[in-house]
Short mmCIF file of C-alpha atoms in Angstrom, two decimals:
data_model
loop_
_atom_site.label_atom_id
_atom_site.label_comp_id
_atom_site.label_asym_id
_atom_site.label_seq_id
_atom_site.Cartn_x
_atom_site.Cartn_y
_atom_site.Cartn_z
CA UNK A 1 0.00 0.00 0.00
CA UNK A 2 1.38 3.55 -0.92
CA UNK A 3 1.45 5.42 2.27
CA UNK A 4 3.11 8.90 0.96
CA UNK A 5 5.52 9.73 -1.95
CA UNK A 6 7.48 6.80 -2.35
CA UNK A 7 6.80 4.71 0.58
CA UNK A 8 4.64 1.79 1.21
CA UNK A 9 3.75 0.26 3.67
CA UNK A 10 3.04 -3.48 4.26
CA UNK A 11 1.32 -4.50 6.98
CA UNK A 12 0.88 -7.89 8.75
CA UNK A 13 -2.32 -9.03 8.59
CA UNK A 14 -2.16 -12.63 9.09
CA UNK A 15 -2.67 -15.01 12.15
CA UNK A 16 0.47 -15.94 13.35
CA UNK A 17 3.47 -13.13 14.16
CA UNK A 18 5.32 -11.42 11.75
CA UNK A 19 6.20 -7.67 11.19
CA UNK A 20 5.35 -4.70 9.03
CA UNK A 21 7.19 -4.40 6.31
CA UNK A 22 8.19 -0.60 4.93
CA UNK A 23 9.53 0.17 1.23
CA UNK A 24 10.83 3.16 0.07
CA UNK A 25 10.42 2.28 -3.77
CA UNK A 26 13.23 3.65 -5.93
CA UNK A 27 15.06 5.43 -3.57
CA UNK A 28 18.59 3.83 -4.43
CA UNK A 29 20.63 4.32 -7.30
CA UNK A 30 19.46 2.41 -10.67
CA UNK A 31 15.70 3.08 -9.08
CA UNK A 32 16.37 0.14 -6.54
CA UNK A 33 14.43 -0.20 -3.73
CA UNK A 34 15.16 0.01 -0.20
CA UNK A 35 13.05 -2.58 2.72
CA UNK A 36 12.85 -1.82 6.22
CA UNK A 37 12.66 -5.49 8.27
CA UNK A 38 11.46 -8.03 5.62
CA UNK A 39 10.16 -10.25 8.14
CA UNK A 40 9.82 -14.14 8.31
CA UNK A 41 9.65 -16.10 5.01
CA UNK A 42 7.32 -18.57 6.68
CA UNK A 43 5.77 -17.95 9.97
CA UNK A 44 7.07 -20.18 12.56
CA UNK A 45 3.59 -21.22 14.32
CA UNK A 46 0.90 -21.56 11.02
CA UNK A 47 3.50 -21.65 8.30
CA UNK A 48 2.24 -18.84 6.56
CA UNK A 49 4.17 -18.04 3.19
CA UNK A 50 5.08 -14.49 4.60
CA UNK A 51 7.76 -13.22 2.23
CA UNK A 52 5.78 -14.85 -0.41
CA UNK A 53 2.59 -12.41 0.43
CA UNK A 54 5.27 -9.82 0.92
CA UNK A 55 6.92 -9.98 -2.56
CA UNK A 56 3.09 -10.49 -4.43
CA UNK A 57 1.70 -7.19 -2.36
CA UNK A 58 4.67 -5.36 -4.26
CA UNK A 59 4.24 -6.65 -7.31
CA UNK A 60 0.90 -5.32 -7.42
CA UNK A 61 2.44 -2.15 -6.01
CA UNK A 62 4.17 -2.03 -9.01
CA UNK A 63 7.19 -3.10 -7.24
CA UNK A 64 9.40 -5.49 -8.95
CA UNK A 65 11.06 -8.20 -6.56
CA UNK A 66 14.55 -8.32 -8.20
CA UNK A 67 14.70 -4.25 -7.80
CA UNK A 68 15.14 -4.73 -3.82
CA UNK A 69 18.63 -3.43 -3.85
CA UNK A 70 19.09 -3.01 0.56
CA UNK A 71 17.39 -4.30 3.27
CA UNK A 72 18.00 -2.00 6.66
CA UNK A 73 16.97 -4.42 9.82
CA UNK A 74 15.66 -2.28 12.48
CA UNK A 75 17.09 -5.09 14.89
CA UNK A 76 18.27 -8.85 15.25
CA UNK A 77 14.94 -10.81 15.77
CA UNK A 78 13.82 -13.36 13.08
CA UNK A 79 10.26 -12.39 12.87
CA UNK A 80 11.89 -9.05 11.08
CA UNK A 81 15.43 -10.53 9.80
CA UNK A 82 14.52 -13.83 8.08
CA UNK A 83 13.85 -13.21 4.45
CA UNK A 84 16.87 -10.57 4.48
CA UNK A 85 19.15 -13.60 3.87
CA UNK A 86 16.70 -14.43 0.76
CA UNK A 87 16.86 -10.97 -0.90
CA UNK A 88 20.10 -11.01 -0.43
CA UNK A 89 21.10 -13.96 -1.65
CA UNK A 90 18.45 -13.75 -4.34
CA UNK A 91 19.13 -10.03 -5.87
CA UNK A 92 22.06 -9.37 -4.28
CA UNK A 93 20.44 -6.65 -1.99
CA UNK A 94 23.05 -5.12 0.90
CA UNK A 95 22.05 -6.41 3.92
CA UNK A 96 22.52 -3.77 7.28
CA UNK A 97 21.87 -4.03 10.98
CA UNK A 98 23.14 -2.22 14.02
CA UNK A 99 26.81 -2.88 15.26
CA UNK A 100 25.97 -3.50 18.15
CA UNK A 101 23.60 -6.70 16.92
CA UNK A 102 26.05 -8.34 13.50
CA UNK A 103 27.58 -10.45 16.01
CA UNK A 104 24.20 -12.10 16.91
CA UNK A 105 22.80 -11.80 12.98
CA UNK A 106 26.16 -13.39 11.85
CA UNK A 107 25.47 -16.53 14.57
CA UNK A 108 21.58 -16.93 12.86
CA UNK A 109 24.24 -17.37 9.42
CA UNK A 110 23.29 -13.85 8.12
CA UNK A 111 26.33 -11.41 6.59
CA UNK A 112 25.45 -7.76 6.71
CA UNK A 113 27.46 -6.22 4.26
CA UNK A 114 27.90 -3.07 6.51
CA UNK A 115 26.57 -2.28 10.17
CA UNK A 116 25.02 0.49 11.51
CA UNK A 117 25.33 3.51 14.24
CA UNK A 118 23.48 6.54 14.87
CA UNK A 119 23.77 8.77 12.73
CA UNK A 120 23.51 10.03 9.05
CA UNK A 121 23.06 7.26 6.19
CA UNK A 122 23.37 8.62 2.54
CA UNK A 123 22.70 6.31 0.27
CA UNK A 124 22.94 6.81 -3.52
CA UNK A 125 25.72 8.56 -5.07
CA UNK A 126 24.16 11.37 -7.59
CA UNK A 127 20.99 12.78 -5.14
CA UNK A 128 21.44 10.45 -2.36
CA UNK A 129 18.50 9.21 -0.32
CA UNK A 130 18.61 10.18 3.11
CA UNK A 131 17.50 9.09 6.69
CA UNK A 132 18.50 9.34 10.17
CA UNK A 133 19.42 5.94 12.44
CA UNK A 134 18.54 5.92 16.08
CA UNK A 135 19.65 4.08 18.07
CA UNK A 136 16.95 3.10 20.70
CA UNK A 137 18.07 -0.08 22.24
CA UNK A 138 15.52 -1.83 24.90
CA UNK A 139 13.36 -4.18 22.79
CA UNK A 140 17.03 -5.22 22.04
CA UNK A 141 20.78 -3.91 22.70
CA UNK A 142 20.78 -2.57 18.85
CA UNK A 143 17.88 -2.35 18.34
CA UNK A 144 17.47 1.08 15.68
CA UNK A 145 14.68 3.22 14.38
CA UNK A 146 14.71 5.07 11.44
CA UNK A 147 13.60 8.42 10.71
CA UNK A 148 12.95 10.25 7.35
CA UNK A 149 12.90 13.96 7.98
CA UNK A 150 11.74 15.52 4.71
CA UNK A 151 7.92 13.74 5.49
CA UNK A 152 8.85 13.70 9.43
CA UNK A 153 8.43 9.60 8.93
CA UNK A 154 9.60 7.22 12.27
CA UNK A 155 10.18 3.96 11.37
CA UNK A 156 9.86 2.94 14.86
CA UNK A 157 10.51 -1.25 14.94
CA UNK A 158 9.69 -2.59 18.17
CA UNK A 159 9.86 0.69 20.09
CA UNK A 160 6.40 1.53 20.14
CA UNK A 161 3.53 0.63 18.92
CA UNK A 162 0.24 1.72 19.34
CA UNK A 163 -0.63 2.05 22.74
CA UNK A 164 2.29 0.07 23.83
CA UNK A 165 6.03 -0.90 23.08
CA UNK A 166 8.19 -3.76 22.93
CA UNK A 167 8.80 -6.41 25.01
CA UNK A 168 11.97 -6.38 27.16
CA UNK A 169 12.00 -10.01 28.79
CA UNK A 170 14.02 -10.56 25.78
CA UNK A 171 17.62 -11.50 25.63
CA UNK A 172 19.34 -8.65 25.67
CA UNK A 173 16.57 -6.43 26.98
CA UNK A 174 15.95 -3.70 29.27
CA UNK A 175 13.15 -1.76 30.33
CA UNK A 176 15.58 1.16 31.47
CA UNK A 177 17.08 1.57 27.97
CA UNK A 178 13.81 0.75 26.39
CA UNK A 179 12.24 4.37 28.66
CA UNK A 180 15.38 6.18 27.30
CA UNK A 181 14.86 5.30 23.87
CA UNK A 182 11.04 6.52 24.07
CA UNK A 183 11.65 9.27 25.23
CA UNK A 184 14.23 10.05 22.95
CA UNK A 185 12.02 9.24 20.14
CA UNK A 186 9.05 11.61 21.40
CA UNK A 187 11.34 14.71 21.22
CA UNK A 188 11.57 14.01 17.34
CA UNK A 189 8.95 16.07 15.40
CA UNK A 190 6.66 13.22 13.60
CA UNK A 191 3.82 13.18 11.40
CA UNK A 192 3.88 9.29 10.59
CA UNK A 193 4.48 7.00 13.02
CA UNK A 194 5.25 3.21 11.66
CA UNK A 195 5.32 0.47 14.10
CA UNK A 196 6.66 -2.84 13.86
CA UNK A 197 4.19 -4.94 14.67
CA UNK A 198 0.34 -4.45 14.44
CA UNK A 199 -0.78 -5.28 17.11
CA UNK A 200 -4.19 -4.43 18.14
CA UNK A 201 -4.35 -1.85 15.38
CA UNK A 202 -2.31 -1.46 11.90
CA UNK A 203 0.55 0.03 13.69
CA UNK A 204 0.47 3.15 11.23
CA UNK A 205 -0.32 6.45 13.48
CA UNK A 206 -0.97 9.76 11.15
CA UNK A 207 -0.99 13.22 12.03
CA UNK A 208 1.22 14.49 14.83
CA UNK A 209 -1.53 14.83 17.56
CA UNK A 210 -1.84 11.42 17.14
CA UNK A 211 1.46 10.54 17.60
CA UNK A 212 2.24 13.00 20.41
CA UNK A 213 -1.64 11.38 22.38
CA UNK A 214 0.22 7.65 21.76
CA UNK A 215 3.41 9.01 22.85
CA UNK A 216 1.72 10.57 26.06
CA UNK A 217 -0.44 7.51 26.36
CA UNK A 218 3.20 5.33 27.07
CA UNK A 219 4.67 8.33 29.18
CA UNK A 220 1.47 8.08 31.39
CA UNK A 221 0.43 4.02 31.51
CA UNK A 222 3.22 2.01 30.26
CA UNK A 223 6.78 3.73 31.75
CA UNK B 1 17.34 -86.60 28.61
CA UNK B 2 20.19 -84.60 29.80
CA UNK B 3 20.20 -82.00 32.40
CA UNK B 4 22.22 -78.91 32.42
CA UNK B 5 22.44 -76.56 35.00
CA UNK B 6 21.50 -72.96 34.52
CA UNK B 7 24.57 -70.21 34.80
CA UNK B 8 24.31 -67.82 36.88
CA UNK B 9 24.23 -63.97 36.25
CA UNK B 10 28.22 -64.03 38.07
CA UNK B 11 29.24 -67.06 35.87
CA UNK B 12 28.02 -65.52 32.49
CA UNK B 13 29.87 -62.25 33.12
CA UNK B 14 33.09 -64.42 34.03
CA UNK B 15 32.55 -65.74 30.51
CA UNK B 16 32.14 -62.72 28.74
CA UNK B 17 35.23 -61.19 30.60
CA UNK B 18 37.11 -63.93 29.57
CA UNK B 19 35.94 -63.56 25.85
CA UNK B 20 37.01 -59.94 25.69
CA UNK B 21 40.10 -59.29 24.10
CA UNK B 22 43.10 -58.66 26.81
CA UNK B 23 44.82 -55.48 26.74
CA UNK B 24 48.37 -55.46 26.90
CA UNK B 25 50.97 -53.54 29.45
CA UNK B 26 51.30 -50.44 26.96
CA UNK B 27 47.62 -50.67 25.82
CA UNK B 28 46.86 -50.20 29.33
CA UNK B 29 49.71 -47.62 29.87
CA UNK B 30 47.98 -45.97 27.52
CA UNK B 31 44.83 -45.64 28.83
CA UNK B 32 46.11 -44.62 32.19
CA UNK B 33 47.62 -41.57 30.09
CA UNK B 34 44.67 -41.23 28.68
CA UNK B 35 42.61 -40.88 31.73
CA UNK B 36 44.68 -39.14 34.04
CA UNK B 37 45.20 -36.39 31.13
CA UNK B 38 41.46 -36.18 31.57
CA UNK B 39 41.43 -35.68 34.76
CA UNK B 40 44.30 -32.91 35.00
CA UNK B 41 42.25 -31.40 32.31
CA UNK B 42 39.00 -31.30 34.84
CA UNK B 43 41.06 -30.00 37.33
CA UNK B 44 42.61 -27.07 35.04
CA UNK B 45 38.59 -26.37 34.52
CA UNK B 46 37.41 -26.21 37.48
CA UNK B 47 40.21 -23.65 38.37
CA UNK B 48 39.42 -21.64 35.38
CA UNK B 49 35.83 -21.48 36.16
CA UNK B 50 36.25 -20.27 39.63
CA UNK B 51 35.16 -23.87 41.78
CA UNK B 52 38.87 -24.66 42.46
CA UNK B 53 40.94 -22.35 44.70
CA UNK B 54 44.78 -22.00 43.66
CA UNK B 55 45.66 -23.19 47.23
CA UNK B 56 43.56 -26.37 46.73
CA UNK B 57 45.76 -27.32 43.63
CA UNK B 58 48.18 -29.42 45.71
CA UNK B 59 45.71 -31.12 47.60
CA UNK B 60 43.73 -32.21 43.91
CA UNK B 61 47.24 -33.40 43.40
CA UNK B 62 47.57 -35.52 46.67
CA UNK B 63 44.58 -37.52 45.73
CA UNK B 64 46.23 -39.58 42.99
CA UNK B 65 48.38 -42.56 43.76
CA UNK B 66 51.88 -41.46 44.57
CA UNK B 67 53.47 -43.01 40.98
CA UNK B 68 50.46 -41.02 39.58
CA UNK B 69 51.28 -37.44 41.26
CA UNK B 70 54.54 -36.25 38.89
CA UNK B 71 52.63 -37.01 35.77
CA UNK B 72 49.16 -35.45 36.78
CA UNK B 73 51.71 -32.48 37.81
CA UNK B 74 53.29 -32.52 34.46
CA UNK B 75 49.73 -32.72 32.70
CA UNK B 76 48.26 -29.50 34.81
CA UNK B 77 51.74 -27.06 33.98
CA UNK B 78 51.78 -27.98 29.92
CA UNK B 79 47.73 -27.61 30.32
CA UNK B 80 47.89 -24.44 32.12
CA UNK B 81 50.80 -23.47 29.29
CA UNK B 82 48.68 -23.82 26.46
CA UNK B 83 45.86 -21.74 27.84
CA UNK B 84 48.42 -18.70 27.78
CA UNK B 85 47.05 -16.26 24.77
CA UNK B 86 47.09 -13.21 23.19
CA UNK B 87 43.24 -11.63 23.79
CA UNK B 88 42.89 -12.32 27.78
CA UNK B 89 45.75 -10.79 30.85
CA UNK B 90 43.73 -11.76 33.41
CA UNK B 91 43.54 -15.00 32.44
CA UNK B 92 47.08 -15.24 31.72
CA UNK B 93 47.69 -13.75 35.12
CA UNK B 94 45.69 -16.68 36.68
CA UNK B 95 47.67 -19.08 34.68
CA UNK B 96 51.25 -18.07 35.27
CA UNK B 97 49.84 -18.19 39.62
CA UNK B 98 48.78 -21.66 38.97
CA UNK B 99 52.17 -22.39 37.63
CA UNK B 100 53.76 -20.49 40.38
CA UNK B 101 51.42 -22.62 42.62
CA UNK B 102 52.93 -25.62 41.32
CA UNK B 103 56.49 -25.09 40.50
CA UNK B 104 57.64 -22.18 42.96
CA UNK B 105 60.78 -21.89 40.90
CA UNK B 106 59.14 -19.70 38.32
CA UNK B 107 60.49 -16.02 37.39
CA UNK B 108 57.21 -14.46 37.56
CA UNK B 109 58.16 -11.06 37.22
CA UNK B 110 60.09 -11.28 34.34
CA UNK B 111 57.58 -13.59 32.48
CA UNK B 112 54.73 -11.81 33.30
CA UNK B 113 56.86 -8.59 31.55
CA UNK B 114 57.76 -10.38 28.88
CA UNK B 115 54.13 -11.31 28.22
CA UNK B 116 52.81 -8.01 28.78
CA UNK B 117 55.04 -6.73 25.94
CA UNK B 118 53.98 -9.20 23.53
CA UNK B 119 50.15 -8.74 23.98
CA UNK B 120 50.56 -5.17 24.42
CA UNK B 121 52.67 -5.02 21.02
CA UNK B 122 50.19 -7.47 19.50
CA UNK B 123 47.24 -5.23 20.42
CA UNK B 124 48.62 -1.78 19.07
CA UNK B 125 49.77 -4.04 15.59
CA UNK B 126 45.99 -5.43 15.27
CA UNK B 127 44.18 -1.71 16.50
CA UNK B 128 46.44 -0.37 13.45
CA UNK B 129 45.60 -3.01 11.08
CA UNK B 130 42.28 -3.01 11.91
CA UNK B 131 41.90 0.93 11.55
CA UNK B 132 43.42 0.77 8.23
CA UNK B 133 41.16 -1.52 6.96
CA UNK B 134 38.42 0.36 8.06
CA UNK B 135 39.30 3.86 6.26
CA UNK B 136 39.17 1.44 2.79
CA UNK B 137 36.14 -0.56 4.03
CA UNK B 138 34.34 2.72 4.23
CA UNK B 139 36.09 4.06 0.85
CA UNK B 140 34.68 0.94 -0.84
CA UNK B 141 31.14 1.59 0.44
CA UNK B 142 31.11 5.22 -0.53
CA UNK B 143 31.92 4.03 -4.01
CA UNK B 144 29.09 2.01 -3.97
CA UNK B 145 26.98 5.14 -2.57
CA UNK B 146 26.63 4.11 1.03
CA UNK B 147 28.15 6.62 3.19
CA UNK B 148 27.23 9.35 6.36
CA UNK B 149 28.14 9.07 10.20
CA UNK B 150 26.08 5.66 10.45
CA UNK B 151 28.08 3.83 8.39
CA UNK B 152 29.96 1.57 9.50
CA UNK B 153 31.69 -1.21 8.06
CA UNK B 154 31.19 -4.51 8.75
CA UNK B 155 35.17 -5.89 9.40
CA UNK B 156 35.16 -9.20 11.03
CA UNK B 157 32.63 -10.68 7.91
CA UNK B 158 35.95 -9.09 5.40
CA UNK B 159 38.14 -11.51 3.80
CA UNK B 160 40.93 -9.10 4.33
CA UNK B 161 40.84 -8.91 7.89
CA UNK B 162 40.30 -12.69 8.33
CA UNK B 163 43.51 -13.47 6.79
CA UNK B 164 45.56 -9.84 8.26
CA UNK B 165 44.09 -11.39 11.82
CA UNK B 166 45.32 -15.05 11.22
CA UNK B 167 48.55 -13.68 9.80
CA UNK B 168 49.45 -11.58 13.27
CA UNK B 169 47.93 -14.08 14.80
CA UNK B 170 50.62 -16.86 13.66
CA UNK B 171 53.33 -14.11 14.34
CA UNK B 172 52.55 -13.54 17.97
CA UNK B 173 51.80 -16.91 18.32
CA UNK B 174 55.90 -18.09 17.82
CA UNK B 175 56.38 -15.31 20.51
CA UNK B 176 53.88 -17.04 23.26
CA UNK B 177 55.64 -20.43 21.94
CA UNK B 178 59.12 -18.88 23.32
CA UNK B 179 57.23 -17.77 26.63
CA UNK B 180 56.12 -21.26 27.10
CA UNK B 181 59.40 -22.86 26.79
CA UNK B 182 60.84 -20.33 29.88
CA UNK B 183 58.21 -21.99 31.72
CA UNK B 184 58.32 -25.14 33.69
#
């Protein structure tokens, strides 16, 4: 689905869990595309053909599979890394993940061909594509959002999501970090806040009194 | 009609003892190598992991038979030698006090210099190596139009710094070897 100029958004409607997938469509040189957490390629309870529905939802998005040219992992969890490996392998996209986390991706037998900080990442060489990494570690140590400041787009992973954030009984954890990372996050100025997961809603929250009431909503109930 | 009496359980494992093949003196020399090199190995563990105390090391000695002691001894110093490396002081400080522990004849002082300088010099060499390969890591992605301040690349998966590492690896390495030998 196109959310806004060139970005779509895919997501997870299905019964088991996977993530939400987010494209910005010919945003990389030689109009190659650029995926935010591909998810599973079959879910591991029901079996469902995720990366299969994934691929056929761009497709009719006018998105062709074999222009994915970079897959950005917003952290080291299968339910958003596992079809990486297949893009990669498949169309020779650039795999990237947090520093912090290509230790752990390299032990599920993934290669990111470079890591991640915060920071600035340019990408394309003539009018490159940019967007801002975060790191907001608490769902996971490098764990990362991203953030695309010409629309005022979060890419938020398992930060937040409506009404609620990620879990931190997780390896690696932490509810502290997880409390500085939100409220990091709700300094930013945002108009579209995309969630990894969607639960309990579509995990897509438009308009920035939205975001700032679900931002308030964690500040008040959940940390 | 004949009758024959039944075995019993002791008599039928007599018989298959007896149809077991017999080991000779060196096969079973060989064994008791193998075992007590085992055990010294256990011992060298548990030490490592914190569940042995160095002053206890003597007494884990005392509990083998006395023609047993000098090679269980020998086994725990050319264990503990091995375990000396090039990433980890504190463990090579706990391995040169075990050594101590058990051979009180050992120039600590000068060892544990010695081996200072050669993790200290292997350190700086790899830091160096490791930060030049990163300035053309991060050339090589720029080319390909991935750059800014979050870029970072992604060294230990490079071919290049597998084979730098295992090269000053290999040359430190003949340095620890000469350490060893100065040691019981």
């Amino acid at each position: 689905m196109k959310l806004l100029n060139n970005l779509f958004a895919y997501t997870w409607n299905g019964q088991d869990n996977n993530c939400n997938t987010y494209v910005f469509a010919n945003a990389l040189d030689n109009n190659r595309h650029l995926v935010i957490d591909p998810g599973h390629i079959k879910t591991p309870s029901t079996g469902e053909a995720a990366l299969e529905r994934l691929l056929s939802e761009m497709q009719m998005d006018g998105l062709q599979t074999e222009d994915v040219g970079m897959v950005l992992l917003t952290h080291c969890h299968p339910d958003h890394f596992e079809s990486a490996r297949y893009l990669q392998e498949n169309y020779q996209a650039l795999v990237a993940i947090h520093e912090i986390e290509g230790a752990v991706y390299a032990h599920y037998g993934g290669t990111a061909d470079f890591l991640l900080r915060d920071g600035e990442l340019k990408l394309g060489k003539k009018k490159p594509f940019l967007l801002n990494v975060l790191h907001c570690p608490g769902h996971s140590p490098g764990h990362v959002a991203f953030y695309w400041a010409p629309e005022k787009v979060l890419i938020a992973g398992d930060a937040i999501f409506y009404q609620s954030t990620g879990r931190t009984d997780l390896p690696g954890g932490s509810p502290d970090q997880m409390k500085q990372s939100i409220l990091r996050l709700s300094e930013m100025d945002i108009e579209v806040l995309l969630c990894g997961h969607p639960y309990g809603h579509p995990g897509i929250i438009q308009g920035k009194k939205d975001v700032m009431e679900n931002f308030d909503f964690l500040k008040q109930h959940i940390l | 009609m004949t009758s024959k009496k039944a075995k019993t359980a002791f008599e039928l494992a007599m018989e298959k003892i007896d149809r077991m093949p017999k080991l000779d003196k060196k096969e079973i020399e060989k064994q008791n190598k193998k075992e007590l090199a085992e055990k010294s190995e256990a011992i060298v563990h548990r030490y490592f992991h914190g569940s042995l105390k160095i002053q206890n090391l003597e007494q884990e000695i005392s509990q083998f038979d006395n023609n047993e002691q000098p090679m269980v001894r020998k086994n725990l110093l050319n264990q503990l030698k091995e375990s000396i490396g090039l990433i980890d002081r504190e463990m090579n400080t706990k391995v040169l006090a075990a050594i101590q522990q058990l051979d009180g004849k050992v120039d600590l002082v000068k060892i544990n210099s010695d081996l200072d300088n050669i993790i200290l010099k292997y350190q700086h060499q790899r830091q160096k190596e490791y930060a030049n390969l990163e300035k053309e890591e991060l050339k090589q992605l720029q080319k390909m139009g991935i750059a800014g301040s979050a870029v970072a690349p992604n060294i230990q998966k490079s071919e290049n710094w597998l084979l730098t590492e295992e090269k000053l690896k290999n040359q430190f390495d003949q340095k620890l070897v000469k350490i060893r030998e100065m040691l019981p």
